[in-house]
Amino acid sequence: MQVYLKQTDNTSKRIVFYRTALLWMENSTVVTPLRQPIVFELEGFYIPPGYGSFLFFLALFNYIVVLLGNGVVMSVIVIDKNLHRPMFVLVCNLVVCDLLGSTAVLPRLMMHSLTGEKRIGYMAAIAQAFSVHTYGVAVQTLLAAMAYDRYIAVCEPLRYHAIMTPARLNTCCILAWSVALLCIVVLFALHTNTPLCGNTVQHVYCSNRAILSLACGPTPINNIYGLSMTWSVSTGIFVIIAFSYFRILHASVKQGRADSRVRSKAFQTCSTHLVVYVLYEVAALIIIVSQRFTSVSQNIKKFFSILFIIIPPAVNPIIYGLVSKDLRASILKNVTIRVSLQK
């Protein structure tokens, strides 16, 4: 009797096991990695019928402002030899960075709005994501180089030209771009062989995270490196800028006691850089905060996610022109000369 009970118990356990295995096999789906050529489909904005043209002209207007404003600033700095100074050379590098970020996103956004085309090839997607991430890191490293330049200008005014030599300036520019490119090259090198099992990118543009979300399995190394890199760069740049401006503030207060014009000149020298940095950080903060609210519509979240690409590149040239007296005077002089020559 005991032997029979044991056999019955074992049989029931086997039946339960086989039933569970069959149920798991029925519910599971075999996922096959995609093969090249892979074509992604951008989810983009939800555009109600009849509003595509409006969004197209909005993106076009923003892109024209970016191209016109940054183009004027770059042209004036290149043409006017009086502006061939470290501060304006760094501004010119920042202009190139702004153009890179805007050009990576806005033209495709315009095409999506006007024609409804959402498809993007694998290499084009990687190029767009690489450009956007490079823009995000290079903006910060260039702002750190500008903070160092402002620190030397205010705290060591008599030794400024001896310290910020052309060789030192070139080193700062190359280092800023090299750090950004190296960080992003490593980021994308980590997922070159990652198999992808989906092709719908749930975003307005392609990014590293959006592409990796289509992977067939978890990607812990990519996630750890991405978060570590973002935290390290952001924290390091903040420390450099905070230290520079603490020393600048201390020097301005100390020197301003004897001459208030020194304090005013220091504020005018540093205000442009500080406003640009704060603008970029505010845009990034809005992106982070908006993602935490589930009640916010997806279209608004997607708009906020491209805020740091469409706002700073369009506003930065205006900030340079309004605050920098030398740049403003050079722009007005060149415009006046062109108008008089046409007459």
PDB file of C-alpha atoms in Angstrom, residues 38-158:
ATOM      1  CA  ILE A  38      18.068  46.942 -39.698  1.00  0.00           C
ATOM      2  CA  VAL A  39      15.580  49.766 -40.218  1.00  0.00           C
ATOM      3  CA  PHE A  40      14.199  51.470 -37.115  1.00  0.00           C
ATOM      4  CA  GLU A  41      10.877  53.251 -36.862  1.00  0.00           C
ATOM      5  CA  LEU A  42      10.816  56.401 -34.751  1.00  0.00           C
ATOM      6  CA  GLU A  43       7.649  56.770 -32.711  1.00  0.00           C
ATOM      7  CA  GLY A  44       7.989  60.558 -32.770  1.00  0.00           C
ATOM      8  CA  PHE A  45       5.222  62.940 -31.770  1.00  0.00           C
ATOM      9  CA  TYR A  46       1.568  62.127 -32.064  1.00  0.00           C
ATOM     10  CA  ILE A  47       0.487  64.661 -34.697  1.00  0.00           C
ATOM     11  CA  PRO A  48      -3.278  65.193 -35.060  1.00  0.00           C
ATOM     12  CA  PRO A  49      -4.500  65.430 -38.657  1.00  0.00           C
ATOM     13  CA  GLY A  50      -3.814  68.855 -40.106  1.00  0.00           C
ATOM     14  CA  TYR A  51      -1.135  69.842 -37.561  1.00  0.00           C
ATOM     15  CA  GLY A  52       1.869  68.385 -39.376  1.00  0.00           C
ATOM     16  CA  SER A  53       2.556  71.565 -41.332  1.00  0.00           C
ATOM     17  CA  PHE A  54       2.396  73.676 -38.172  1.00  0.00           C
ATOM     18  CA  LEU A  55       4.974  71.481 -36.423  1.00  0.00           C
ATOM     19  CA  PHE A  56       7.129  71.531 -39.565  1.00  0.00           C
ATOM     20  CA  PHE A  57       7.195  75.343 -39.729  1.00  0.00           C
ATOM     21  CA  LEU A  58       7.849  75.523 -35.983  1.00  0.00           C
ATOM     22  CA  ALA A  59      10.882  73.240 -36.313  1.00  0.00           C
ATOM     23  CA  LEU A  60      11.990  75.060 -39.473  1.00  0.00           C
ATOM     24  CA  PHE A  61      11.793  78.451 -37.746  1.00  0.00           C
ATOM     25  CA  ASN A  62      13.842  77.130 -34.827  1.00  0.00           C
ATOM     26  CA  TYR A  63      16.466  75.658 -37.161  1.00  0.00           C
ATOM     27  CA  ILE A  64      16.711  78.907 -39.176  1.00  0.00           C
ATOM     28  CA  VAL A  65      17.218  80.866 -35.936  1.00  0.00           C
ATOM     29  CA  VAL A  66      19.939  78.408 -34.873  1.00  0.00           C
ATOM     30  CA  LEU A  67      21.726  78.535 -38.242  1.00  0.00           C
ATOM     31  CA  LEU A  68      21.416  82.303 -38.624  1.00  0.00           C
ATOM     32  CA  GLY A  69      22.371  83.235 -35.074  1.00  0.00           C
ATOM     33  CA  ASN A  70      25.265  80.809 -34.706  1.00  0.00           C
ATOM     34  CA  GLY A  71      26.400  81.444 -38.283  1.00  0.00           C
ATOM     35  CA  VAL A  72      26.623  85.210 -37.668  1.00  0.00           C
ATOM     36  CA  VAL A  73      28.541  84.725 -34.411  1.00  0.00           C
ATOM     37  CA  MET A  74      30.989  82.279 -35.997  1.00  0.00           C
ATOM     38  CA  SER A  75      31.509  84.412 -39.118  1.00  0.00           C
ATOM     39  CA  VAL A  76      32.166  87.584 -37.124  1.00  0.00           C
ATOM     40  CA  ILE A  77      34.656  85.820 -34.842  1.00  0.00           C
ATOM     41  CA  VAL A  78      36.493  84.345 -37.840  1.00  0.00           C
ATOM     42  CA  ILE A  79      36.533  87.610 -39.843  1.00  0.00           C
ATOM     43  CA  ASP A  80      37.353  90.106 -37.085  1.00  0.00           C
ATOM     44  CA  LYS A  81      40.981  89.650 -35.994  1.00  0.00           C
ATOM     45  CA  ASN A  82      40.296  91.662 -32.843  1.00  0.00           C
ATOM     46  CA  LEU A  83      38.125  88.774 -31.674  1.00  0.00           C
ATOM     47  CA  HIS A  84      40.848  86.166 -32.094  1.00  0.00           C
ATOM     48  CA  ARG A  85      41.105  85.880 -28.324  1.00  0.00           C
ATOM     49  CA  PRO A  86      40.727  82.810 -26.092  1.00  0.00           C
ATOM     50  CA  MET A  87      37.217  83.680 -24.908  1.00  0.00           C
ATOM     51  CA  PHE A  88      35.836  84.094 -28.441  1.00  0.00           C
ATOM     52  CA  VAL A  89      37.709  81.054 -29.780  1.00  0.00           C
ATOM     53  CA  LEU A  90      35.982  78.990 -27.075  1.00  0.00           C
ATOM     54  CA  VAL A  91      32.657  80.623 -27.992  1.00  0.00           C
ATOM     55  CA  CYS A  92      33.292  79.567 -31.607  1.00  0.00           C
ATOM     56  CA  ASN A  93      33.816  75.960 -30.452  1.00  0.00           C
ATOM     57  CA  LEU A  94      30.567  76.142 -28.499  1.00  0.00           C
ATOM     58  CA  VAL A  95      28.801  77.412 -31.637  1.00  0.00           C
ATOM     59  CA  VAL A  96      30.062  74.361 -33.580  1.00  0.00           C
ATOM     60  CA  CYS A  97      28.757  72.146 -30.786  1.00  0.00           C
ATOM     61  CA  ASP A  98      25.314  73.803 -30.877  1.00  0.00           C
ATOM     62  CA  LEU A  99      25.127  73.364 -34.647  1.00  0.00           C
ATOM     63  CA  LEU A 100      26.035  69.683 -34.274  1.00  0.00           C
ATOM     64  CA  GLY A 101      23.219  68.986 -31.807  1.00  0.00           C
ATOM     65  CA  SER A 102      20.545  70.908 -33.718  1.00  0.00           C
ATOM     66  CA  THR A 103      21.494  69.478 -37.122  1.00  0.00           C
ATOM     67  CA  ALA A 104      21.373  65.943 -35.731  1.00  0.00           C
ATOM     68  CA  VAL A 105      17.714  66.277 -34.690  1.00  0.00           C
ATOM     69  CA  LEU A 106      15.805  69.141 -36.330  1.00  0.00           C
ATOM     70  CA  PRO A 107      16.045  68.219 -40.069  1.00  0.00           C
ATOM     71  CA  ARG A 108      14.711  64.711 -39.436  1.00  0.00           C
ATOM     72  CA  LEU A 109      12.022  66.120 -37.149  1.00  0.00           C
ATOM     73  CA  MET A 110      10.938  68.439 -39.965  1.00  0.00           C
ATOM     74  CA  MET A 111      10.799  65.546 -42.435  1.00  0.00           C
ATOM     75  CA  HIS A 112       8.762  63.481 -39.978  1.00  0.00           C
ATOM     76  CA  SER A 113       6.307  66.342 -39.450  1.00  0.00           C
ATOM     77  CA  LEU A 114       5.843  67.119 -43.131  1.00  0.00           C
ATOM     78  CA  THR A 115       5.877  63.677 -44.750  1.00  0.00           C
ATOM     79  CA  GLY A 116       5.137  61.358 -41.840  1.00  0.00           C
ATOM     80  CA  GLU A 117       8.342  59.415 -42.611  1.00  0.00           C
ATOM     81  CA  LYS A 118       9.399  57.576 -39.447  1.00  0.00           C
ATOM     82  CA  ARG A 119      11.896  55.042 -40.761  1.00  0.00           C
ATOM     83  CA  ILE A 120      15.613  55.467 -40.192  1.00  0.00           C
ATOM     84  CA  GLY A 121      18.444  53.095 -41.118  1.00  0.00           C
ATOM     85  CA  TYR A 122      20.710  51.527 -38.514  1.00  0.00           C
ATOM     86  CA  MET A 123      23.829  53.532 -39.391  1.00  0.00           C
ATOM     87  CA  ALA A 124      21.826  56.775 -39.634  1.00  0.00           C
ATOM     88  CA  ALA A 125      20.323  56.013 -36.205  1.00  0.00           C
ATOM     89  CA  ILE A 126      23.767  55.387 -34.696  1.00  0.00           C
ATOM     90  CA  ALA A 127      25.106  58.589 -36.294  1.00  0.00           C
ATOM     91  CA  GLN A 128      22.206  60.620 -34.893  1.00  0.00           C
ATOM     92  CA  ALA A 129      22.564  59.131 -31.423  1.00  0.00           C
ATOM     93  CA  PHE A 130      26.354  59.610 -31.482  1.00  0.00           C
ATOM     94  CA  SER A 131      25.964  63.272 -32.500  1.00  0.00           C
ATOM     95  CA  VAL A 132      23.355  64.003 -29.828  1.00  0.00           C
ATOM     96  CA  HIS A 133      25.409  62.413 -27.040  1.00  0.00           C
ATOM     97  CA  THR A 134      28.602  64.113 -28.220  1.00  0.00           C
ATOM     98  CA  TYR A 135      26.765  67.445 -28.171  1.00  0.00           C
ATOM     99  CA  GLY A 136      25.531  66.781 -24.625  1.00  0.00           C
ATOM    100  CA  VAL A 137      29.002  66.023 -23.250  1.00  0.00           C
ATOM    101  CA  ALA A 138      30.986  68.521 -25.379  1.00  0.00           C
ATOM    102  CA  VAL A 139      28.777  71.427 -24.246  1.00  0.00           C
ATOM    103  CA  GLN A 140      29.768  70.679 -20.661  1.00  0.00           C
ATOM    104  CA  THR A 141      33.488  70.188 -21.298  1.00  0.00           C
ATOM    105  CA  LEU A 142      33.660  73.392 -23.373  1.00  0.00           C
ATOM    106  CA  LEU A 143      31.862  75.306 -20.620  1.00  0.00           C
ATOM    107  CA  ALA A 144      34.471  73.972 -18.177  1.00  0.00           C
ATOM    108  CA  ALA A 145      37.252  75.260 -20.471  1.00  0.00           C
ATOM    109  CA  MET A 146      35.498  78.639 -20.630  1.00  0.00           C
ATOM    110  CA  ALA A 147      35.268  78.714 -16.823  1.00  0.00           C
ATOM    111  CA  TYR A 148      39.029  78.132 -16.603  1.00  0.00           C
ATOM    112  CA  ASP A 149      39.635  80.961 -19.087  1.00  0.00           C
ATOM    113  CA  ARG A 150      37.401  83.335 -17.084  1.00  0.00           C
ATOM    114  CA  TYR A 151      39.175  82.329 -13.863  1.00  0.00           C
ATOM    115  CA  ILE A 152      42.568  83.233 -15.318  1.00  0.00           C
ATOM    116  CA  ALA A 153      41.216  86.498 -16.808  1.00  0.00           C
ATOM    117  CA  VAL A 154      39.801  87.748 -13.495  1.00  0.00           C
ATOM    118  CA  CYS A 155      42.185  86.262 -10.931  1.00  0.00           C
ATOM    119  CA  GLU A 156      45.436  86.644 -12.930  1.00  0.00           C
ATOM    120  CA  PRO A 157      44.776  89.647 -15.223  1.00  0.00           C
ATOM    121  CA  LEU A 158      48.437  90.686 -15.498  1.00  0.00           C
TER     122      LEU A 158
END
